[in-house]
Amino acid sequence: MAVPGVGLLTRLNLCARRRTRVQRPIVRLLSCPGTVAKDLRRDEQPSGSVETGFEDKIPKRRFSEMQNERREQAQRTVLIHCPEKISENKFLKYLSQFGPINNHFFYESFGLYAVVEFCQKESIGSLQNGTHTPSTAMETAIPFRSRFFNLKLKNQTSERSRVRSSNQLPRSNKQLFELLCYAESISGNFLMEFQVKNVPSERIATQKILSVLGECLDHFGPGCVGVQKILNARCPLVRFSHQASGFQCDLTTNNRIALTSSELLYIYGALDSRVRALVFSVRCWARAHSLTSSIPGAWITNFSLTMMVIFFLQRRSPPILPTLDSLKTLADAEDKCVIEGNNCTFVRDLSRIKPSQNTETLELLLKEFFEYFGNFAFDKNSINIRQGREQNKPDSSPLYIQNPFETSLNISKNVSQSQLQKFVDLARESAWILQQEDTDRPSISSNRPWGLVSLLLPSAPNRKSFTKKKSNKFAIETVKNLLESLKGNRTENFTKTSGKRTISTQT
């Protein structure tokens, strides 16, 4: 007997709140309604039009407005590592001496932590000035002023020879610059400039800056682990994870096109609530089958998968997402953007984009996604979200996905033929599994996994039945070899990453 009212959509919504690889915080709220945590949970809830069964709660804001709000909020927020047993009232009373508190919440991740948002950013400086540098008998603490604090109970710590951080730090360049700016007069006609070192190119300058920043994060950044300096990539970057918060980060400089790409993805995700859920589901599926990896190589990246989902949604009838060229036609003078000769213009005002009339469910879209790319002519055609249509490949790369802004580049150039074939085989198999779910859904008493869960388990029983029902001997051998390769890859990945946290934030 089928479960009434329960479908793959429910599984999608449940799985969309889970992360892998880096342990996510288990949020334990101790504050009243209206906290930052509540806002985060509200943002994660699926939303959309009435026709698709979702309530649209996504704010129609510009990407820049959202950025400014988050930056201003971050300037007033601190992260505090707390003792396991602490009184919330005493905790808030202690912090209130530095300024009024707007929001706060506690969560557990490698200990008990509190995120505290003050009403005024001046309170952060007041708190930093009242903070001491820890001192122990056998170790030396490196002074590093940040907004990550460690709160201890006085009866558990020694009071001897604690030095205030503020007494060890000289006056900063910013403070000196401000003093000179507000001086009443300056003798002579001078031009004030910073003294810098010169290097042969901007790329070398970027590599040197990121190298130093990577070393600082590795040695001095509180909670920063798994620091990787990937300086020889086309876009040099430093990759790291913040253990306490669970955030995974890619740090780079002067990469304006990457920021514009993030803005475009934000707009696509805000246009229809099904976009984020589908992208997340496909990414989870790809990670479960080792199609993606935190280690650079011949694998498909999360960014490539996201482009494939966007392209697929542009191809629906009617389209769920508009093409990039259509977003460009809606742009006005304020939206004009040219970066290093590349036209990055598209409309930023979400209210000017007409909502889609498509009402297809997430369950149908996921199945159709696997069917579409399981039969896509990768040997002939490329993927182009600017025009939203298949085009002839300009070169012989196994997978060709055009960079939306640097149109002469292929963002999936690293993908090998074997990895692409692995993706195609798994997509066909997953489409077949979802097709069988429509006619053979398990009963309440059955323990057999189904829906999205069945797609995330390579050794699930339905995969065995999949091979048995195939009459083609070649297909049976293909699936068998695929499962063996997956098992081998997982063993190899575990061996390589045991004892060391690795991260991936390719979006």
PDB file of C-alpha atoms in Angstrom, residues 51-247:
ATOM      1  CA  GLU A  51       0.535  26.332  -8.488  1.00  0.00           C
ATOM      2  CA  THR A  52       3.630  24.319  -7.542  1.00  0.00           C
ATOM      3  CA  GLY A  53       2.586  23.873  -3.940  1.00  0.00           C
ATOM      4  CA  PHE A  54       5.128  26.285  -2.480  1.00  0.00           C
ATOM      5  CA  GLU A  55       4.616  29.537  -0.628  1.00  0.00           C
ATOM      6  CA  ASP A  56       6.945  32.180  -2.047  1.00  0.00           C
ATOM      7  CA  LYS A  57       8.935  33.691   0.817  1.00  0.00           C
ATOM      8  CA  ILE A  58      12.104  34.583  -1.085  1.00  0.00           C
ATOM      9  CA  PRO A  59      12.685  38.333  -0.766  1.00  0.00           C
ATOM     10  CA  LYS A  60      12.829  40.121  -4.099  1.00  0.00           C
ATOM     11  CA  ARG A  61      16.019  42.008  -3.349  1.00  0.00           C
ATOM     12  CA  ARG A  62      19.021  42.855  -5.448  1.00  0.00           C
ATOM     13  CA  PHE A  63      22.158  40.829  -4.884  1.00  0.00           C
ATOM     14  CA  SER A  64      24.024  43.978  -3.849  1.00  0.00           C
ATOM     15  CA  GLU A  65      21.340  44.808  -1.267  1.00  0.00           C
ATOM     16  CA  MET A  66      21.628  41.369   0.250  1.00  0.00           C
ATOM     17  CA  GLN A  67      25.420  41.681   0.305  1.00  0.00           C
ATOM     18  CA  ASN A  68      25.358  45.062   2.031  1.00  0.00           C
ATOM     19  CA  GLU A  69      22.907  43.821   4.636  1.00  0.00           C
ATOM     20  CA  ARG A  70      24.999  40.730   5.402  1.00  0.00           C
ATOM     21  CA  ARG A  71      28.228  42.739   5.601  1.00  0.00           C
ATOM     22  CA  GLU A  72      26.690  45.288   7.956  1.00  0.00           C
ATOM     23  CA  GLN A  73      25.273  42.479  10.071  1.00  0.00           C
ATOM     24  CA  ALA A  74      28.632  40.671  10.120  1.00  0.00           C
ATOM     25  CA  GLN A  75      30.373  43.811  11.395  1.00  0.00           C
ATOM     26  CA  ARG A  76      28.161  43.643  14.485  1.00  0.00           C
ATOM     27  CA  THR A  77      28.464  39.884  15.088  1.00  0.00           C
ATOM     28  CA  VAL A  78      30.897  37.755  17.108  1.00  0.00           C
ATOM     29  CA  LEU A  79      31.412  34.022  17.611  1.00  0.00           C
ATOM     30  CA  ILE A  80      32.117  32.861  21.175  1.00  0.00           C
ATOM     31  CA  HIS A  81      33.273  29.453  22.406  1.00  0.00           C
ATOM     32  CA  CYS A  82      31.469  28.936  25.722  1.00  0.00           C
ATOM     33  CA  PRO A  83      31.841  26.575  28.692  1.00  0.00           C
ATOM     34  CA  GLU A  84      29.558  23.552  28.536  1.00  0.00           C
ATOM     35  CA  LYS A  85      27.554  24.671  31.573  1.00  0.00           C
ATOM     36  CA  ILE A  86      26.702  28.343  31.336  1.00  0.00           C
ATOM     37  CA  SER A  87      23.769  30.481  32.392  1.00  0.00           C
ATOM     38  CA  GLU A  88      22.222  32.249  29.432  1.00  0.00           C
ATOM     39  CA  ASN A  89      21.074  35.197  31.583  1.00  0.00           C
ATOM     40  CA  LYS A  90      24.527  35.707  33.109  1.00  0.00           C
ATOM     41  CA  PHE A  91      26.089  35.320  29.694  1.00  0.00           C
ATOM     42  CA  LEU A  92      23.894  38.044  28.181  1.00  0.00           C
ATOM     43  CA  LYS A  93      24.308  40.291  31.217  1.00  0.00           C
ATOM     44  CA  TYR A  94      28.085  40.055  30.887  1.00  0.00           C
ATOM     45  CA  LEU A  95      28.046  40.891  27.170  1.00  0.00           C
ATOM     46  CA  SER A  96      25.549  43.733  27.630  1.00  0.00           C
ATOM     47  CA  GLN A  97      28.220  45.808  29.344  1.00  0.00           C
ATOM     48  CA  PHE A  98      29.823  46.196  25.918  1.00  0.00           C
ATOM     49  CA  GLY A  99      26.598  47.280  24.219  1.00  0.00           C
ATOM     50  CA  PRO A 100      22.961  46.282  23.566  1.00  0.00           C
ATOM     51  CA  ILE A 101      22.431  42.872  21.937  1.00  0.00           C
ATOM     52  CA  ASN A 102      20.132  42.472  18.942  1.00  0.00           C
ATOM     53  CA  ASN A 103      20.116  38.674  18.421  1.00  0.00           C
ATOM     54  CA  HIS A 104      21.873  35.593  19.723  1.00  0.00           C
ATOM     55  CA  PHE A 105      21.731  31.809  19.539  1.00  0.00           C
ATOM     56  CA  PHE A 106      23.713  28.809  20.765  1.00  0.00           C
ATOM     57  CA  TYR A 107      24.741  25.703  18.824  1.00  0.00           C
ATOM     58  CA  GLU A 108      26.958  22.661  19.327  1.00  0.00           C
ATOM     59  CA  SER A 109      29.893  21.917  17.028  1.00  0.00           C
ATOM     60  CA  PHE A 110      33.129  20.682  18.611  1.00  0.00           C
ATOM     61  CA  GLY A 111      31.844  22.309  21.791  1.00  0.00           C
ATOM     62  CA  LEU A 112      29.229  24.894  22.709  1.00  0.00           C
ATOM     63  CA  TYR A 113      29.270  28.111  20.666  1.00  0.00           C
ATOM     64  CA  ALA A 114      27.244  31.306  20.667  1.00  0.00           C
ATOM     65  CA  VAL A 115      26.640  33.702  17.781  1.00  0.00           C
ATOM     66  CA  VAL A 116      25.928  37.169  19.164  1.00  0.00           C
ATOM     67  CA  GLU A 117      24.794  40.135  17.078  1.00  0.00           C
ATOM     68  CA  PHE A 118      25.176  43.522  18.755  1.00  0.00           C
ATOM     69  CA  CYS A 119      23.024  46.506  17.835  1.00  0.00           C
ATOM     70  CA  GLN A 120      26.097  48.655  17.151  1.00  0.00           C
ATOM     71  CA  LYS A 121      29.413  47.688  15.579  1.00  0.00           C
ATOM     72  CA  GLU A 122      31.235  49.879  18.125  1.00  0.00           C
ATOM     73  CA  SER A 123      30.404  47.201  20.690  1.00  0.00           C
ATOM     74  CA  ILE A 124      32.820  44.835  18.905  1.00  0.00           C
ATOM     75  CA  GLY A 125      35.756  47.148  19.545  1.00  0.00           C
ATOM     76  CA  SER A 126      34.715  47.567  23.158  1.00  0.00           C
ATOM     77  CA  LEU A 127      34.617  43.798  23.588  1.00  0.00           C
ATOM     78  CA  GLN A 128      38.014  43.371  21.909  1.00  0.00           C
ATOM     79  CA  ASN A 129      39.583  46.001  24.163  1.00  0.00           C
ATOM     80  CA  GLY A 130      38.300  44.147  27.201  1.00  0.00           C
ATOM     81  CA  THR A 131      39.683  40.799  26.040  1.00  0.00           C
ATOM     82  CA  HIS A 132      42.982  39.339  27.271  1.00  0.00           C
ATOM     83  CA  THR A 133      45.534  37.182  25.504  1.00  0.00           C
ATOM     84  CA  PRO A 134      45.582  33.695  27.095  1.00  0.00           C
ATOM     85  CA  SER A 135      48.756  32.756  28.939  1.00  0.00           C
ATOM     86  CA  THR A 136      49.905  29.303  30.094  1.00  0.00           C
ATOM     87  CA  ALA A 137      53.042  27.962  31.698  1.00  0.00           C
ATOM     88  CA  MET A 138      54.238  25.748  28.823  1.00  0.00           C
ATOM     89  CA  GLU A 139      52.861  27.483  25.705  1.00  0.00           C
ATOM     90  CA  THR A 140      52.908  30.959  24.170  1.00  0.00           C
ATOM     91  CA  ALA A 141      49.772  32.390  22.617  1.00  0.00           C
ATOM     92  CA  ILE A 142      50.207  34.410  19.444  1.00  0.00           C
ATOM     93  CA  PRO A 143      48.275  37.713  19.754  1.00  0.00           C
ATOM     94  CA  PHE A 144      45.592  37.779  17.069  1.00  0.00           C
ATOM     95  CA  ARG A 145      42.665  40.158  17.341  1.00  0.00           C
ATOM     96  CA  SER A 146      39.522  38.816  15.670  1.00  0.00           C
ATOM     97  CA  ARG A 147      35.798  38.408  16.335  1.00  0.00           C
ATOM     98  CA  PHE A 148      36.235  34.817  17.469  1.00  0.00           C
ATOM     99  CA  PHE A 149      36.439  34.626  21.278  1.00  0.00           C
ATOM    100  CA  ASN A 150      36.928  31.953  23.912  1.00  0.00           C
ATOM    101  CA  LEU A 151      34.898  32.483  27.098  1.00  0.00           C
ATOM    102  CA  LYS A 152      36.146  30.757  30.262  1.00  0.00           C
ATOM    103  CA  LEU A 153      34.981  30.765  33.872  1.00  0.00           C
ATOM    104  CA  LYS A 154      37.382  32.598  36.168  1.00  0.00           C
ATOM    105  CA  ASN A 155      37.546  29.821  38.735  1.00  0.00           C
ATOM    106  CA  GLN A 156      38.891  27.512  36.012  1.00  0.00           C
ATOM    107  CA  THR A 157      41.726  29.761  34.839  1.00  0.00           C
ATOM    108  CA  SER A 158      44.861  31.254  36.325  1.00  0.00           C
ATOM    109  CA  GLU A 159      44.897  35.002  36.890  1.00  0.00           C
ATOM    110  CA  ARG A 160      48.665  35.455  36.728  1.00  0.00           C
ATOM    111  CA  SER A 161      50.565  37.401  34.075  1.00  0.00           C
ATOM    112  CA  ARG A 162      47.733  37.991  31.600  1.00  0.00           C
ATOM    113  CA  VAL A 163      48.577  40.730  29.104  1.00  0.00           C
ATOM    114  CA  ARG A 164      46.024  42.871  27.301  1.00  0.00           C
ATOM    115  CA  SER A 165      46.198  42.559  23.537  1.00  0.00           C
ATOM    116  CA  SER A 166      45.710  46.276  23.072  1.00  0.00           C
ATOM    117  CA  ASN A 167      48.981  47.030  24.892  1.00  0.00           C
ATOM    118  CA  GLN A 168      50.983  44.866  22.502  1.00  0.00           C
ATOM    119  CA  LEU A 169      49.723  46.294  19.231  1.00  0.00           C
ATOM    120  CA  PRO A 170      51.255  49.441  17.684  1.00  0.00           C
ATOM    121  CA  ARG A 171      49.081  52.102  16.101  1.00  0.00           C
ATOM    122  CA  SER A 172      47.745  50.818  12.794  1.00  0.00           C
ATOM    123  CA  ASN A 173      48.298  52.434   9.377  1.00  0.00           C
ATOM    124  CA  LYS A 174      44.586  53.208   9.213  1.00  0.00           C
ATOM    125  CA  GLN A 175      44.758  55.134  12.490  1.00  0.00           C
ATOM    126  CA  LEU A 176      47.819  57.062  11.313  1.00  0.00           C
ATOM    127  CA  PHE A 177      46.127  57.846   8.001  1.00  0.00           C
ATOM    128  CA  GLU A 178      43.033  59.166   9.795  1.00  0.00           C
ATOM    129  CA  LEU A 179      45.178  61.385  12.018  1.00  0.00           C
ATOM    130  CA  LEU A 180      46.846  62.875   8.952  1.00  0.00           C
ATOM    131  CA  CYS A 181      43.508  63.407   7.208  1.00  0.00           C
ATOM    132  CA  TYR A 182      42.093  65.396  10.136  1.00  0.00           C
ATOM    133  CA  ALA A 183      45.241  67.447  10.721  1.00  0.00           C
ATOM    134  CA  GLU A 184      44.656  71.217  10.404  1.00  0.00           C
ATOM    135  CA  SER A 185      47.596  71.787   8.051  1.00  0.00           C
ATOM    136  CA  ILE A 186      50.508  70.047   6.333  1.00  0.00           C
ATOM    137  CA  SER A 187      53.724  71.861   5.442  1.00  0.00           C
ATOM    138  CA  GLY A 188      54.601  71.610   1.747  1.00  0.00           C
ATOM    139  CA  ASN A 189      52.884  70.142  -1.355  1.00  0.00           C
ATOM    140  CA  PHE A 190      52.969  66.423  -0.761  1.00  0.00           C
ATOM    141  CA  LEU A 191      51.284  63.334  -2.244  1.00  0.00           C
ATOM    142  CA  MET A 192      50.840  60.574   0.312  1.00  0.00           C
ATOM    143  CA  GLU A 193      51.204  57.012  -1.039  1.00  0.00           C
ATOM    144  CA  PHE A 194      51.764  53.626   0.478  1.00  0.00           C
ATOM    145  CA  GLN A 195      55.240  52.146   0.056  1.00  0.00           C
ATOM    146  CA  VAL A 196      54.895  48.894  -1.864  1.00  0.00           C
ATOM    147  CA  LYS A 197      56.997  46.301  -3.638  1.00  0.00           C
ATOM    148  CA  ASN A 198      56.683  45.928  -7.402  1.00  0.00           C
ATOM    149  CA  VAL A 199      56.259  42.567  -9.164  1.00  0.00           C
ATOM    150  CA  PRO A 200      56.246  41.688 -12.906  1.00  0.00           C
ATOM    151  CA  SER A 201      52.488  41.004 -13.255  1.00  0.00           C
ATOM    152  CA  GLU A 202      49.120  41.185 -11.514  1.00  0.00           C
ATOM    153  CA  ARG A 203      48.942  37.386 -11.410  1.00  0.00           C
ATOM    154  CA  ILE A 204      52.225  37.161  -9.513  1.00  0.00           C
ATOM    155  CA  ALA A 205      50.999  39.853  -7.120  1.00  0.00           C
ATOM    156  CA  THR A 206      47.824  37.833  -6.519  1.00  0.00           C
ATOM    157  CA  GLN A 207      49.825  34.652  -5.894  1.00  0.00           C
ATOM    158  CA  LYS A 208      52.104  36.382  -3.394  1.00  0.00           C
ATOM    159  CA  ILE A 209      49.205  37.980  -1.529  1.00  0.00           C
ATOM    160  CA  LEU A 210      47.286  34.712  -1.313  1.00  0.00           C
ATOM    161  CA  SER A 211      50.393  32.820  -0.243  1.00  0.00           C
ATOM    162  CA  VAL A 212      50.837  35.146   2.744  1.00  0.00           C
ATOM    163  CA  LEU A 213      47.123  35.072   3.564  1.00  0.00           C
ATOM    164  CA  GLY A 214      47.147  31.270   3.420  1.00  0.00           C
ATOM    165  CA  GLU A 215      50.051  31.102   5.848  1.00  0.00           C
ATOM    166  CA  CYS A 216      48.329  33.552   8.212  1.00  0.00           C
ATOM    167  CA  LEU A 217      45.084  31.570   8.152  1.00  0.00           C
ATOM    168  CA  ASP A 218      46.940  28.310   8.718  1.00  0.00           C
ATOM    169  CA  HIS A 219      49.030  29.567  11.639  1.00  0.00           C
ATOM    170  CA  PHE A 220      46.951  32.334  13.210  1.00  0.00           C
ATOM    171  CA  GLY A 221      43.325  31.992  12.045  1.00  0.00           C
ATOM    172  CA  PRO A 222      41.224  30.688  14.965  1.00  0.00           C
ATOM    173  CA  GLY A 223      39.261  27.629  13.878  1.00  0.00           C
ATOM    174  CA  CYS A 224      40.677  27.622  10.320  1.00  0.00           C
ATOM    175  CA  VAL A 225      41.639  24.099   9.242  1.00  0.00           C
ATOM    176  CA  GLY A 226      42.470  22.256   6.020  1.00  0.00           C
ATOM    177  CA  VAL A 227      44.168  25.308   4.469  1.00  0.00           C
ATOM    178  CA  GLN A 228      45.169  24.651   0.841  1.00  0.00           C
ATOM    179  CA  LYS A 229      47.067  27.172  -1.301  1.00  0.00           C
ATOM    180  CA  ILE A 230      46.046  26.493  -4.907  1.00  0.00           C
ATOM    181  CA  LEU A 231      48.153  29.197  -6.523  1.00  0.00           C
ATOM    182  CA  ASN A 232      48.826  27.741  -9.979  1.00  0.00           C
ATOM    183  CA  ALA A 233      45.176  27.450 -10.959  1.00  0.00           C
ATOM    184  CA  ARG A 234      43.754  29.734 -13.638  1.00  0.00           C
ATOM    185  CA  CYS A 235      42.259  31.693 -10.776  1.00  0.00           C
ATOM    186  CA  PRO A 236      44.646  31.373  -7.777  1.00  0.00           C
ATOM    187  CA  LEU A 237      42.883  30.773  -4.485  1.00  0.00           C
ATOM    188  CA  VAL A 238      43.243  29.668  -0.875  1.00  0.00           C
ATOM    189  CA  ARG A 239      40.780  27.002   0.267  1.00  0.00           C
ATOM    190  CA  PHE A 240      40.006  26.387   3.923  1.00  0.00           C
ATOM    191  CA  SER A 241      37.301  25.342   6.371  1.00  0.00           C
ATOM    192  CA  HIS A 242      36.197  27.057   9.572  1.00  0.00           C
ATOM    193  CA  GLN A 243      35.754  24.150  11.945  1.00  0.00           C
ATOM    194  CA  ALA A 244      33.507  25.803  14.532  1.00  0.00           C
ATOM    195  CA  SER A 245      30.915  27.191  12.129  1.00  0.00           C
ATOM    196  CA  GLY A 246      31.236  24.469   9.471  1.00  0.00           C
ATOM    197  CA  PHE A 247      31.730  27.019   6.679  1.00  0.00           C
TER     198      PHE A 247
END
